[in-house]
JSON list of C-alpha atoms in Angstrom, two decimals:
[
{"chain": "M", "resi": 1, "resn": "UNK", "atom": "CA", "xyz": [-18.61, -1.54, 25.70]},
{"chain": "M", "resi": 2, "resn": "UNK", "atom": "CA", "xyz": [-21.46, -2.10, 23.33]},
{"chain": "M", "resi": 3, "resn": "UNK", "atom": "CA", "xyz": [-23.19, -5.44, 23.49]},
{"chain": "M", "resi": 4, "resn": "UNK", "atom": "CA", "xyz": [-25.81, -7.06, 21.92]},
{"chain": "M", "resi": 5, "resn": "UNK", "atom": "CA", "xyz": [-28.73, -6.61, 23.75]},
{"chain": "M", "resi": 6, "resn": "UNK", "atom": "CA", "xyz": [-30.98, -8.68, 21.32]},
{"chain": "M", "resi": 7, "resn": "UNK", "atom": "CA", "xyz": [-29.00, -11.87, 22.46]},
{"chain": "M", "resi": 8, "resn": "UNK", "atom": "CA", "xyz": [-29.24, -11.56, 26.13]},
{"chain": "M", "resi": 9, "resn": "UNK", "atom": "CA", "xyz": [-33.14, -12.92, 26.12]},
{"chain": "M", "resi": 10, "resn": "UNK", "atom": "CA", "xyz": [-34.55, -15.11, 28.89]},
{"chain": "M", "resi": 11, "resn": "UNK", "atom": "CA", "xyz": [-32.92, -18.49, 27.48]},
{"chain": "M", "resi": 12, "resn": "UNK", "atom": "CA", "xyz": [-29.55, -17.10, 28.69]},
{"chain": "M", "resi": 13, "resn": "UNK", "atom": "CA", "xyz": [-28.73, -17.14, 32.60]},
{"chain": "M", "resi": 14, "resn": "UNK", "atom": "CA", "xyz": [-26.88, -14.35, 33.93]},
{"chain": "M", "resi": 15, "resn": "UNK", "atom": "CA", "xyz": [-24.02, -16.54, 34.54]},
{"chain": "M", "resi": 16, "resn": "UNK", "atom": "CA", "xyz": [-23.74, -17.16, 30.85]},
{"chain": "M", "resi": 17, "resn": "UNK", "atom": "CA", "xyz": [-24.21, -13.43, 29.98]},
{"chain": "M", "resi": 18, "resn": "UNK", "atom": "CA", "xyz": [-21.31, -12.46, 32.48]},
{"chain": "M", "resi": 19, "resn": "UNK", "atom": "CA", "xyz": [-19.14, -15.12, 30.77]},
{"chain": "M", "resi": 20, "resn": "UNK", "atom": "CA", "xyz": [-19.62, -13.76, 27.31]},
{"chain": "M", "resi": 21, "resn": "UNK", "atom": "CA", "xyz": [-19.06, -10.33, 28.24]},
{"chain": "M", "resi": 22, "resn": "UNK", "atom": "CA", "xyz": [-15.49, -11.18, 29.95]},
{"chain": "M", "resi": 23, "resn": "UNK", "atom": "CA", "xyz": [-14.59, -13.73, 26.98]},
{"chain": "M", "resi": 24, "resn": "UNK", "atom": "CA", "xyz": [-15.28, -10.50, 24.46]},
{"chain": "M", "resi": 25, "resn": "UNK", "atom": "CA", "xyz": [-13.03, -8.23, 27.03]},
{"chain": "M", "resi": 26, "resn": "UNK", "atom": "CA", "xyz": [-10.76, -10.61, 27.08]},
{"chain": "M", "resi": 27, "resn": "UNK", "atom": "CA", "xyz": [-10.24, -11.24, 23.05]},
{"chain": "M", "resi": 28, "resn": "UNK", "atom": "CA", "xyz": [-10.20, -7.06, 22.94]},
{"chain": "M", "resi": 29, "resn": "UNK", "atom": "CA", "xyz": [-7.35, -6.91, 25.56]},
{"chain": "M", "resi": 30, "resn": "UNK", "atom": "CA", "xyz": [-5.17, -9.76, 23.89]},
{"chain": "M", "resi": 31, "resn": "UNK", "atom": "CA", "xyz": [-4.80, -7.87, 20.41]},
{"chain": "M", "resi": 32, "resn": "UNK", "atom": "CA", "xyz": [-3.02, -4.07, 20.45]},
{"chain": "M", "resi": 33, "resn": "UNK", "atom": "CA", "xyz": [-5.76, -1.66, 18.75]},
{"chain": "M", "resi": 34, "resn": "UNK", "atom": "CA", "xyz": [-4.68, -0.18, 15.22]},
{"chain": "M", "resi": 35, "resn": "UNK", "atom": "CA", "xyz": [-4.00, 3.44, 15.12]},
{"chain": "M", "resi": 36, "resn": "UNK", "atom": "CA", "xyz": [-4.25, 3.13, 11.17]},
{"chain": "M", "resi": 37, "resn": "UNK", "atom": "CA", "xyz": [-4.20, 0.81, 8.22]},
{"chain": "M", "resi": 38, "resn": "UNK", "atom": "CA", "xyz": [-2.41, 0.31, 5.17]},
{"chain": "M", "resi": 39, "resn": "UNK", "atom": "CA", "xyz": [-4.05, -1.10, 1.98]},
{"chain": "M", "resi": 40, "resn": "UNK", "atom": "CA", "xyz": [-3.31, -2.16, -1.35]},
{"chain": "M", "resi": 41, "resn": "UNK", "atom": "CA", "xyz": [-5.91, -2.56, -3.62]},
{"chain": "M", "resi": 42, "resn": "UNK", "atom": "CA", "xyz": [-4.86, -4.25, -7.58]},
{"chain": "M", "resi": 43, "resn": "UNK", "atom": "CA", "xyz": [-5.90, -6.23, -10.44]},
{"chain": "M", "resi": 44, "resn": "UNK", "atom": "CA", "xyz": [-3.88, -9.19, -11.48]},
{"chain": "M", "resi": 45, "resn": "UNK", "atom": "CA", "xyz": [-2.47, -9.56, -15.10]},
{"chain": "M", "resi": 46, "resn": "UNK", "atom": "CA", "xyz": [-4.22, -12.24, -16.91]},
{"chain": "M", "resi": 47, "resn": "UNK", "atom": "CA", "xyz": [-2.02, -15.48, -16.85]},
{"chain": "M", "resi": 48, "resn": "UNK", "atom": "CA", "xyz": [-0.07, -14.23, -13.74]},
{"chain": "M", "resi": 49, "resn": "UNK", "atom": "CA", "xyz": [-2.49, -15.39, -10.68]},
{"chain": "M", "resi": 50, "resn": "UNK", "atom": "CA", "xyz": [-0.81, -18.60, -9.65]},
{"chain": "M", "resi": 51, "resn": "UNK", "atom": "CA", "xyz": [2.38, -16.41, -9.61]},
{"chain": "M", "resi": 52, "resn": "UNK", "atom": "CA", "xyz": [1.10, -13.47, -8.08]},
{"chain": "M", "resi": 53, "resn": "UNK", "atom": "CA", "xyz": [-0.41, -15.71, -4.96]},
{"chain": "M", "resi": 54, "resn": "UNK", "atom": "CA", "xyz": [2.56, -17.82, -4.56]},
{"chain": "M", "resi": 55, "resn": "UNK", "atom": "CA", "xyz": [4.45, -14.51, -4.04]},
{"chain": "M", "resi": 56, "resn": "UNK", "atom": "CA", "xyz": [1.89, -13.28, -1.48]},
{"chain": "M", "resi": 57, "resn": "UNK", "atom": "CA", "xyz": [1.36, -16.35, 0.33]},
{"chain": "M", "resi": 58, "resn": "UNK", "atom": "CA", "xyz": [4.74, -17.59, 0.65]},
{"chain": "M", "resi": 59, "resn": "UNK", "atom": "CA", "xyz": [6.67, -14.11, 1.12]},
{"chain": "M", "resi": 60, "resn": "UNK", "atom": "CA", "xyz": [5.41, -10.91, 0.64]},
{"chain": "M", "resi": 61, "resn": "UNK", "atom": "CA", "xyz": [2.94, -10.79, 3.39]},
{"chain": "M", "resi": 62, "resn": "UNK", "atom": "CA", "xyz": [5.30, -12.38, 6.03]},
{"chain": "M", "resi": 63, "resn": "UNK", "atom": "CA", "xyz": [8.13, -9.62, 4.86]},
{"chain": "M", "resi": 64, "resn": "UNK", "atom": "CA", "xyz": [5.60, -6.84, 5.22]},
{"chain": "M", "resi": 65, "resn": "UNK", "atom": "CA", "xyz": [4.45, -7.99, 8.60]},
{"chain": "M", "resi": 66, "resn": "UNK", "atom": "CA", "xyz": [8.11, -8.12, 9.79]},
{"chain": "M", "resi": 67, "resn": "UNK", "atom": "CA", "xyz": [8.20, -4.49, 9.51]},
{"chain": "M", "resi": 68, "resn": "UNK", "atom": "CA", "xyz": [7.81, -3.11, 13.47]},
{"chain": "M", "resi": 69, "resn": "UNK", "atom": "CA", "xyz": [4.74, -1.85, 14.03]},
{"chain": "M", "resi": 70, "resn": "UNK", "atom": "CA", "xyz": [2.75, -4.04, 11.39]},
{"chain": "M", "resi": 71, "resn": "UNK", "atom": "CA", "xyz": [0.30, -5.83, 13.73]},
{"chain": "M", "resi": 72, "resn": "UNK", "atom": "CA", "xyz": [-1.44, -8.32, 11.13]},
{"chain": "M", "resi": 73, "resn": "UNK", "atom": "CA", "xyz": [-2.14, -8.62, 7.47]},
{"chain": "M", "resi": 74, "resn": "UNK", "atom": "CA", "xyz": [-5.28, -9.85, 5.45]},
{"chain": "M", "resi": 75, "resn": "UNK", "atom": "CA", "xyz": [-5.89, -10.57, 1.86]},
{"chain": "M", "resi": 76, "resn": "UNK", "atom": "CA", "xyz": [-9.48, -10.60, 0.16]},
{"chain": "M", "resi": 77, "resn": "UNK", "atom": "CA", "xyz": [-10.69, -11.20, -3.13]},
{"chain": "M", "resi": 78, "resn": "UNK", "atom": "CA", "xyz": [-13.64, -9.06, -4.84]},
{"chain": "M", "resi": 79, "resn": "UNK", "atom": "CA", "xyz": [-17.18, -10.18, -4.68]},
{"chain": "M", "resi": 80, "resn": "UNK", "atom": "CA", "xyz": [-19.03, -7.15, -5.87]},
{"chain": "M", "resi": 81, "resn": "UNK", "atom": "CA", "xyz": [-19.34, -4.79, -7.81]},
{"chain": "M", "resi": 82, "resn": "UNK", "atom": "CA", "xyz": [-17.42, -5.29, -10.99]},
{"chain": "M", "resi": 83, "resn": "UNK", "atom": "CA", "xyz": [-15.50, -2.08, -10.97]},
{"chain": "M", "resi": 84, "resn": "UNK", "atom": "CA", "xyz": [-14.00, -2.80, -7.61]},
{"chain": "M", "resi": 85, "resn": "UNK", "atom": "CA", "xyz": [-10.67, -3.83, -7.75]},
{"chain": "M", "resi": 86, "resn": "UNK", "atom": "CA", "xyz": [-9.72, -7.65, -7.87]},
{"chain": "M", "resi": 87, "resn": "UNK", "atom": "CA", "xyz": [-7.65, -8.04, -4.85]},
{"chain": "M", "resi": 88, "resn": "UNK", "atom": "CA", "xyz": [-7.27, -6.27, -1.25]},
{"chain": "M", "resi": 89, "resn": "UNK", "atom": "CA", "xyz": [-4.77, -6.35, 0.94]},
{"chain": "M", "resi": 90, "resn": "UNK", "atom": "CA", "xyz": [-5.06, -4.54, 4.53]},
{"chain": "M", "resi": 91, "resn": "UNK", "atom": "CA", "xyz": [-2.59, -4.41, 7.09]},
{"chain": "M", "resi": 92, "resn": "UNK", "atom": "CA", "xyz": [-3.08, -3.37, 10.82]},
{"chain": "M", "resi": 93, "resn": "UNK", "atom": "CA", "xyz": [-0.57, -0.49, 11.86]},
{"chain": "M", "resi": 94, "resn": "UNK", "atom": "CA", "xyz": [0.23, 0.59, 15.60]},
{"chain": "M", "resi": 95, "resn": "UNK", "atom": "CA", "xyz": [0.15, 4.08, 13.95]},
{"chain": "M", "resi": 96, "resn": "UNK", "atom": "CA", "xyz": [0.42, 5.85, 10.68]},
{"chain": "M", "resi": 97, "resn": "UNK", "atom": "CA", "xyz": [4.09, 6.58, 11.51]},
{"chain": "M", "resi": 98, "resn": "UNK", "atom": "CA", "xyz": [4.94, 2.97, 10.54]},
{"chain": "M", "resi": 99, "resn": "UNK", "atom": "CA", "xyz": [4.21, 4.11, 6.95]},
{"chain": "M", "resi": 100, "resn": "UNK", "atom": "CA", "xyz": [7.12, 6.51, 7.17]},
{"chain": "M", "resi": 101, "resn": "UNK", "atom": "CA", "xyz": [9.20, 4.67, 9.19]},
{"chain": "M", "resi": 102, "resn": "UNK", "atom": "CA", "xyz": [12.98, 3.84, 8.13]},
{"chain": "M", "resi": 103, "resn": "UNK", "atom": "CA", "xyz": [12.37, -0.08, 8.13]},
{"chain": "M", "resi": 104, "resn": "UNK", "atom": "CA", "xyz": [9.36, 1.06, 5.94]},
{"chain": "M", "resi": 105, "resn": "UNK", "atom": "CA", "xyz": [11.14, 2.59, 3.19]},
{"chain": "M", "resi": 106, "resn": "UNK", "atom": "CA", "xyz": [13.54, 0.08, 3.41]},
{"chain": "M", "resi": 107, "resn": "UNK", "atom": "CA", "xyz": [11.29, -2.67, 2.86]},
{"chain": "M", "resi": 108, "resn": "UNK", "atom": "CA", "xyz": [10.02, -0.80, -0.33]},
{"chain": "M", "resi": 109, "resn": "UNK", "atom": "CA", "xyz": [13.34, -0.18, -1.65]},
{"chain": "M", "resi": 110, "resn": "UNK", "atom": "CA", "xyz": [14.91, -3.45, -0.89]},
{"chain": "M", "resi": 111, "resn": "UNK", "atom": "CA", "xyz": [12.90, -5.61, -3.17]},
{"chain": "M", "resi": 112, "resn": "UNK", "atom": "CA", "xyz": [13.48, -9.56, -3.43]},
{"chain": "M", "resi": 113, "resn": "UNK", "atom": "CA", "xyz": [13.69, -11.17, -7.05]},
{"chain": "M", "resi": 114, "resn": "UNK", "atom": "CA", "xyz": [9.79, -12.23, -6.54]},
{"chain": "M", "resi": 115, "resn": "UNK", "atom": "CA", "xyz": [9.05, -8.94, -5.17]},
{"chain": "M", "resi": 116, "resn": "UNK", "atom": "CA", "xyz": [10.13, -7.18, -8.38]},
{"chain": "M", "resi": 117, "resn": "UNK", "atom": "CA", "xyz": [9.02, -9.44, -10.63]},
{"chain": "M", "resi": 118, "resn": "UNK", "atom": "CA", "xyz": [5.61, -9.38, -9.29]},
{"chain": "M", "resi": 119, "resn": "UNK", "atom": "CA", "xyz": [5.28, -5.57, -9.08]},
{"chain": "M", "resi": 120, "resn": "UNK", "atom": "CA", "xyz": [6.35, -5.37, -12.65]},
{"chain": "M", "resi": 121, "resn": "UNK", "atom": "CA", "xyz": [4.41, -8.04, -14.50]},
{"chain": "M", "resi": 122, "resn": "UNK", "atom": "CA", "xyz": [1.47, -9.07, -12.15]},
{"chain": "M", "resi": 123, "resn": "UNK", "atom": "CA", "xyz": [-0.09, -5.90, -10.27]},
{"chain": "M", "resi": 124, "resn": "UNK", "atom": "CA", "xyz": [-1.76, -3.68, -12.59]},
{"chain": "M", "resi": 125, "resn": "UNK", "atom": "CA", "xyz": [-4.40, -0.88, -11.43]},
{"chain": "M", "resi": 126, "resn": "UNK", "atom": "CA", "xyz": [-2.97, -0.94, -8.27]},
{"chain": "M", "resi": 127, "resn": "UNK", "atom": "CA", "xyz": [-3.91, 2.00, -5.38]},
{"chain": "M", "resi": 128, "resn": "UNK", "atom": "CA", "xyz": [-2.29, 1.95, -1.77]},
{"chain": "M", "resi": 129, "resn": "UNK", "atom": "CA", "xyz": [-2.58, 4.57, 1.06]},
{"chain": "M", "resi": 130, "resn": "UNK", "atom": "CA", "xyz": [-2.54, 4.53, 4.81]},
{"chain": "M", "resi": 131, "resn": "UNK", "atom": "CA", "xyz": [-5.73, 5.56, 6.43]},
{"chain": "M", "resi": 132, "resn": "UNK", "atom": "CA", "xyz": [-6.11, 6.79, 10.34]},
{"chain": "M", "resi": 133, "resn": "UNK", "atom": "CA", "xyz": [-8.75, 4.52, 12.53]},
{"chain": "M", "resi": 134, "resn": "UNK", "atom": "CA", "xyz": [-10.84, 7.07, 13.86]},
{"chain": "M", "resi": 135, "resn": "UNK", "atom": "CA", "xyz": [-13.76, 4.54, 15.65]},
{"chain": "M", "resi": 136, "resn": "UNK", "atom": "CA", "xyz": [-14.06, 1.02, 15.79]},
{"chain": "M", "resi": 137, "resn": "UNK", "atom": "CA", "xyz": [-16.94, -1.28, 17.19]},
{"chain": "M", "resi": 138, "resn": "UNK", "atom": "CA", "xyz": [-16.31, -5.17, 17.92]},
{"chain": "M", "resi": 139, "resn": "UNK", "atom": "CA", "xyz": [-13.21, -7.08, 17.72]},
{"chain": "M", "resi": 140, "resn": "UNK", "atom": "CA", "xyz": [-13.91, -9.87, 15.33]},
{"chain": "M", "resi": 141, "resn": "UNK", "atom": "CA", "xyz": [-12.26, -11.03, 12.22]},
{"chain": "M", "resi": 142, "resn": "UNK", "atom": "CA", "xyz": [-14.95, -11.52, 9.59]},
{"chain": "M", "resi": 143, "resn": "UNK", "atom": "CA", "xyz": [-15.07, -13.48, 6.03]},
{"chain": "M", "resi": 144, "resn": "UNK", "atom": "CA", "xyz": [-16.64, -10.82, 4.60]},
{"chain": "M", "resi": 145, "resn": "UNK", "atom": "CA", "xyz": [-15.48, -6.97, 4.22]},
{"chain": "M", "resi": 146, "resn": "UNK", "atom": "CA", "xyz": [-18.05, -4.30, 3.23]},
{"chain": "M", "resi": 147, "resn": "UNK", "atom": "CA", "xyz": [-16.03, -0.93, 2.59]},
{"chain": "M", "resi": 148, "resn": "UNK", "atom": "CA", "xyz": [-18.84, 2.15, 2.30]},
{"chain": "M", "resi": 149, "resn": "UNK", "atom": "CA", "xyz": [-17.85, 5.88, 1.20]},
{"chain": "M", "resi": 150, "resn": "UNK", "atom": "CA", "xyz": [-19.56, 8.01, 3.99]},
{"chain": "M", "resi": 151, "resn": "UNK", "atom": "CA", "xyz": [-20.51, 11.78, 3.56]},
{"chain": "M", "resi": 152, "resn": "UNK", "atom": "CA", "xyz": [-17.89, 14.35, 4.43]},
{"chain": "M", "resi": 153, "resn": "UNK", "atom": "CA", "xyz": [-18.31, 16.06, 7.82]},
{"chain": "M", "resi": 154, "resn": "UNK", "atom": "CA", "xyz": [-16.93, 16.63, 11.18]},
{"chain": "M", "resi": 155, "resn": "UNK", "atom": "CA", "xyz": [-19.83, 14.60, 12.85]},
{"chain": "M", "resi": 156, "resn": "UNK", "atom": "CA", "xyz": [-19.39, 11.65, 11.08]},
{"chain": "M", "resi": 157, "resn": "UNK", "atom": "CA", "xyz": [-17.79, 9.86, 13.85]},
{"chain": "M", "resi": 158, "resn": "UNK", "atom": "CA", "xyz": [-20.42, 11.00, 16.48]},
{"chain": "M", "resi": 159, "resn": "UNK", "atom": "CA", "xyz": [-23.25, 9.75, 13.93]},
{"chain": "M", "resi": 160, "resn": "UNK", "atom": "CA", "xyz": [-21.97, 6.66, 13.53]},
{"chain": "M", "resi": 161, "resn": "UNK", "atom": "CA", "xyz": [-21.42, 6.15, 17.14]},
{"chain": "M", "resi": 162, "resn": "UNK", "atom": "CA", "xyz": [-25.01, 7.27, 18.12]},
{"chain": "M", "resi": 163, "resn": "UNK", "atom": "CA", "xyz": [-26.61, 4.89, 15.31]},
{"chain": "M", "resi": 164, "resn": "UNK", "atom": "CA", "xyz": [-25.05, 1.83, 15.93]},
{"chain": "M", "resi": 165, "resn": "UNK", "atom": "CA", "xyz": [-28.46, 0.33, 17.58]},
{"chain": "M", "resi": 166, "resn": "UNK", "atom": "CA", "xyz": [-29.95, 0.66, 14.10]},
{"chain": "M", "resi": 167, "resn": "UNK", "atom": "CA", "xyz": [-26.89, -0.31, 11.87]},
{"chain": "M", "resi": 168, "resn": "UNK", "atom": "CA", "xyz": [-25.50, -3.58, 13.09]},
{"chain": "M", "resi": 169, "resn": "UNK", "atom": "CA", "xyz": [-26.62, -3.97, 16.78]},
{"chain": "M", "resi": 170, "resn": "UNK", "atom": "CA", "xyz": [-29.82, -5.37, 15.16]},
{"chain": "M", "resi": 171, "resn": "UNK", "atom": "CA", "xyz": [-31.57, -8.86, 15.62]},
{"chain": "M", "resi": 172, "resn": "UNK", "atom": "CA", "xyz": [-30.86, -9.61, 11.99]},
{"chain": "M", "resi": 173, "resn": "UNK", "atom": "CA", "xyz": [-27.14, -8.87, 12.03]},
{"chain": "M", "resi": 174, "resn": "UNK", "atom": "CA", "xyz": [-25.78, -11.59, 14.11]},
{"chain": "M", "resi": 175, "resn": "UNK", "atom": "CA", "xyz": [-23.14, -12.18, 11.40]},
{"chain": "M", "resi": 176, "resn": "UNK", "atom": "CA", "xyz": [-21.49, -8.69, 12.63]},
{"chain": "M", "resi": 177, "resn": "UNK", "atom": "CA", "xyz": [-17.93, -8.95, 13.69]},
{"chain": "M", "resi": 178, "resn": "UNK", "atom": "CA", "xyz": [-16.24, -5.56, 13.63]},
{"chain": "M", "resi": 179, "resn": "UNK", "atom": "CA", "xyz": [-16.67, -1.66, 12.15]},
{"chain": "M", "resi": 180, "resn": "UNK", "atom": "CA", "xyz": [-14.28, 0.67, 11.84]},
{"chain": "M", "resi": 181, "resn": "UNK", "atom": "CA", "xyz": [-14.61, 4.44, 10.55]},
{"chain": "M", "resi": 182, "resn": "UNK", "atom": "CA", "xyz": [-11.25, 5.20, 8.69]},
{"chain": "M", "resi": 183, "resn": "UNK", "atom": "CA", "xyz": [-10.22, 8.81, 7.58]},
{"chain": "M", "resi": 184, "resn": "UNK", "atom": "CA", "xyz": [-7.69, 9.84, 4.85]},
{"chain": "M", "resi": 185, "resn": "UNK", "atom": "CA", "xyz": [-7.16, 13.21, 3.10]},
{"chain": "M", "resi": 186, "resn": "UNK", "atom": "CA", "xyz": [-8.10, 13.59, -0.47]},
{"chain": "M", "resi": 187, "resn": "UNK", "atom": "CA", "xyz": [-5.89, 15.60, -2.92]},
{"chain": "M", "resi": 188, "resn": "UNK", "atom": "CA", "xyz": [-7.57, 18.65, -2.04]},
{"chain": "M", "resi": 189, "resn": "UNK", "atom": "CA", "xyz": [-6.69, 18.27, 1.13]},
{"chain": "M", "resi": 190, "resn": "UNK", "atom": "CA", "xyz": [-10.12, 17.54, 2.72]},
{"chain": "M", "resi": 191, "resn": "UNK", "atom": "CA", "xyz": [-11.32, 14.73, 5.17]},
{"chain": "M", "resi": 192, "resn": "UNK", "atom": "CA", "xyz": [-12.62, 11.52, 3.33]},
{"chain": "M", "resi": 193, "resn": "UNK", "atom": "CA", "xyz": [-14.50, 8.96, 5.46]},
{"chain": "M", "resi": 194, "resn": "UNK", "atom": "CA", "xyz": [-14.68, 5.36, 4.98]},
{"chain": "M", "resi": 195, "resn": "UNK", "atom": "CA", "xyz": [-16.75, 2.57, 6.77]},
{"chain": "M", "resi": 196, "resn": "UNK", "atom": "CA", "xyz": [-15.11, -1.05, 6.91]},
{"chain": "M", "resi": 197, "resn": "UNK", "atom": "CA", "xyz": [-17.24, -3.48, 8.37]},
{"chain": "M", "resi": 198, "resn": "UNK", "atom": "CA", "xyz": [-16.50, -7.33, 8.82]},
{"chain": "M", "resi": 199, "resn": "UNK", "atom": "CA", "xyz": [-19.11, -9.98, 8.65]},
{"chain": "M", "resi": 200, "resn": "UNK", "atom": "CA", "xyz": [-19.00, -13.58, 9.58]},
{"chain": "M", "resi": 201, "resn": "UNK", "atom": "CA", "xyz": [-20.29, -16.24, 6.72]},
{"chain": "M", "resi": 202, "resn": "UNK", "atom": "CA", "xyz": [-23.67, -17.65, 8.18]},
{"chain": "M", "resi": 203, "resn": "UNK", "atom": "CA", "xyz": [-25.81, -18.98, 5.60]},
{"chain": "M", "resi": 204, "resn": "UNK", "atom": "CA", "xyz": [-28.86, -18.70, 8.30]},
{"chain": "M", "resi": 205, "resn": "UNK", "atom": "CA", "xyz": [-28.15, -15.16, 8.87]},
{"chain": "M", "resi": 206, "resn": "UNK", "atom": "CA", "xyz": [-27.51, -13.34, 5.74]},
{"chain": "M", "resi": 207, "resn": "UNK", "atom": "CA", "xyz": [-25.87, -9.70, 5.78]},
{"chain": "M", "resi": 208, "resn": "UNK", "atom": "CA", "xyz": [-28.07, -7.18, 6.21]},
{"chain": "M", "resi": 209, "resn": "UNK", "atom": "CA", "xyz": [-28.11, -4.16, 3.57]},
{"chain": "M", "resi": 210, "resn": "UNK", "atom": "CA", "xyz": [-25.78, -2.18, 5.67]},
{"chain": "M", "resi": 211, "resn": "UNK", "atom": "CA", "xyz": [-25.60, 0.41, 2.75]},
{"chain": "M", "resi": 212, "resn": "UNK", "atom": "CA", "xyz": [-29.56, 1.43, 2.74]},
{"chain": "M", "resi": 213, "resn": "UNK", "atom": "CA", "xyz": [-29.38, 1.69, 6.71]},
{"chain": "M", "resi": 214, "resn": "UNK", "atom": "CA", "xyz": [-26.62, 4.54, 6.22]},
{"chain": "M", "resi": 215, "resn": "UNK", "atom": "CA", "xyz": [-28.18, 6.04, 3.48]},
{"chain": "M", "resi": 216, "resn": "UNK", "atom": "CA", "xyz": [-31.22, 6.14, 5.53]},
{"chain": "M", "resi": 217, "resn": "UNK", "atom": "CA", "xyz": [-29.63, 8.03, 8.37]},
{"chain": "M", "resi": 218, "resn": "UNK", "atom": "CA", "xyz": [-27.84, 10.47, 6.07]},
{"chain": "M", "resi": 219, "resn": "UNK", "atom": "CA", "xyz": [-24.27, 9.13, 6.26]},
{"chain": "M", "resi": 220, "resn": "UNK", "atom": "CA", "xyz": [-24.14, 7.89, 2.83]},
{"chain": "M", "resi": 221, "resn": "UNK", "atom": "CA", "xyz": [-25.06, 9.42, -0.47]},
{"chain": "M", "resi": 222, "resn": "UNK", "atom": "CA", "xyz": [-27.85, 7.81, -2.50]},
{"chain": "M", "resi": 223, "resn": "UNK", "atom": "CA", "xyz": [-25.63, 7.43, -5.42]},
{"chain": "M", "resi": 224, "resn": "UNK", "atom": "CA", "xyz": [-23.13, 5.65, -3.75]},
{"chain": "M", "resi": 225, "resn": "UNK", "atom": "CA", "xyz": [-22.75, 1.60, -3.53]},
{"chain": "M", "resi": 226, "resn": "UNK", "atom": "CA", "xyz": [-20.36, -0.06, -1.25]},
{"chain": "M", "resi": 227, "resn": "UNK", "atom": "CA", "xyz": [-17.90, -2.93, -2.20]},
{"chain": "M", "resi": 228, "resn": "UNK", "atom": "CA", "xyz": [-17.79, -6.40, -0.67]},
{"chain": "M", "resi": 229, "resn": "UNK", "atom": "CA", "xyz": [-14.66, -8.52, -0.45]},
{"chain": "M", "resi": 230, "resn": "UNK", "atom": "CA", "xyz": [-14.26, -12.06, 0.74]},
{"chain": "M", "resi": 231, "resn": "UNK", "atom": "CA", "xyz": [-11.16, -13.29, 3.07]},
{"chain": "M", "resi": 232, "resn": "UNK", "atom": "CA", "xyz": [-8.35, -15.35, 1.33]},
{"chain": "M", "resi": 233, "resn": "UNK", "atom": "CA", "xyz": [-6.01, -15.33, 4.22]},
{"chain": "M", "resi": 234, "resn": "UNK", "atom": "CA", "xyz": [-5.27, -13.71, 7.53]},
{"chain": "M", "resi": 235, "resn": "UNK", "atom": "CA", "xyz": [-2.28, -13.60, 9.43]}
]
């Protein structure tokens, strides 16, 4: 397990360092690791925001989390850029098989009146899909979520693993909570890789420019820009 070596300075006793490590391990063991994520990105039709949030908060999140194999759900609102979807919902799944399960298909087919109404009237420019979690580092849940499209290539994961010291295990990345490398097949049948990084909201420790660091080690195209979302709720 990777540790933040820069945090373990002379001001911390050995006992405190051991306690910190044990606490991190206990937290990791208490949560099943997600094998895949199901995401829904969308805009909301003007004038329907109140009904849209009422539906999500009081019904839709919980009914989706009731599907066996769905571990957690988080809702986000866009921060930047303006071209990104206004809203993003991410569900952690035990595996991608949950998405094709009978229970999942039944939930999609058996719509409640509120679900039917909001799918027809509230949600626009909707995108949805499943991505496999191929590698992760850290176990926290952050307030901010950054998403980067990585260069294609079979060595993406190995490059990430060998570069964490220069990406988020740095003295200015105190806000780091978790990073996950996600993979999906595009329409041409080729692998696409995304990096999703969660950060705490700490005014004294602003989030570093991870996009520039990824470009610096060749993991991100110079023309690409990441997207940032802010957490609305987590369950």
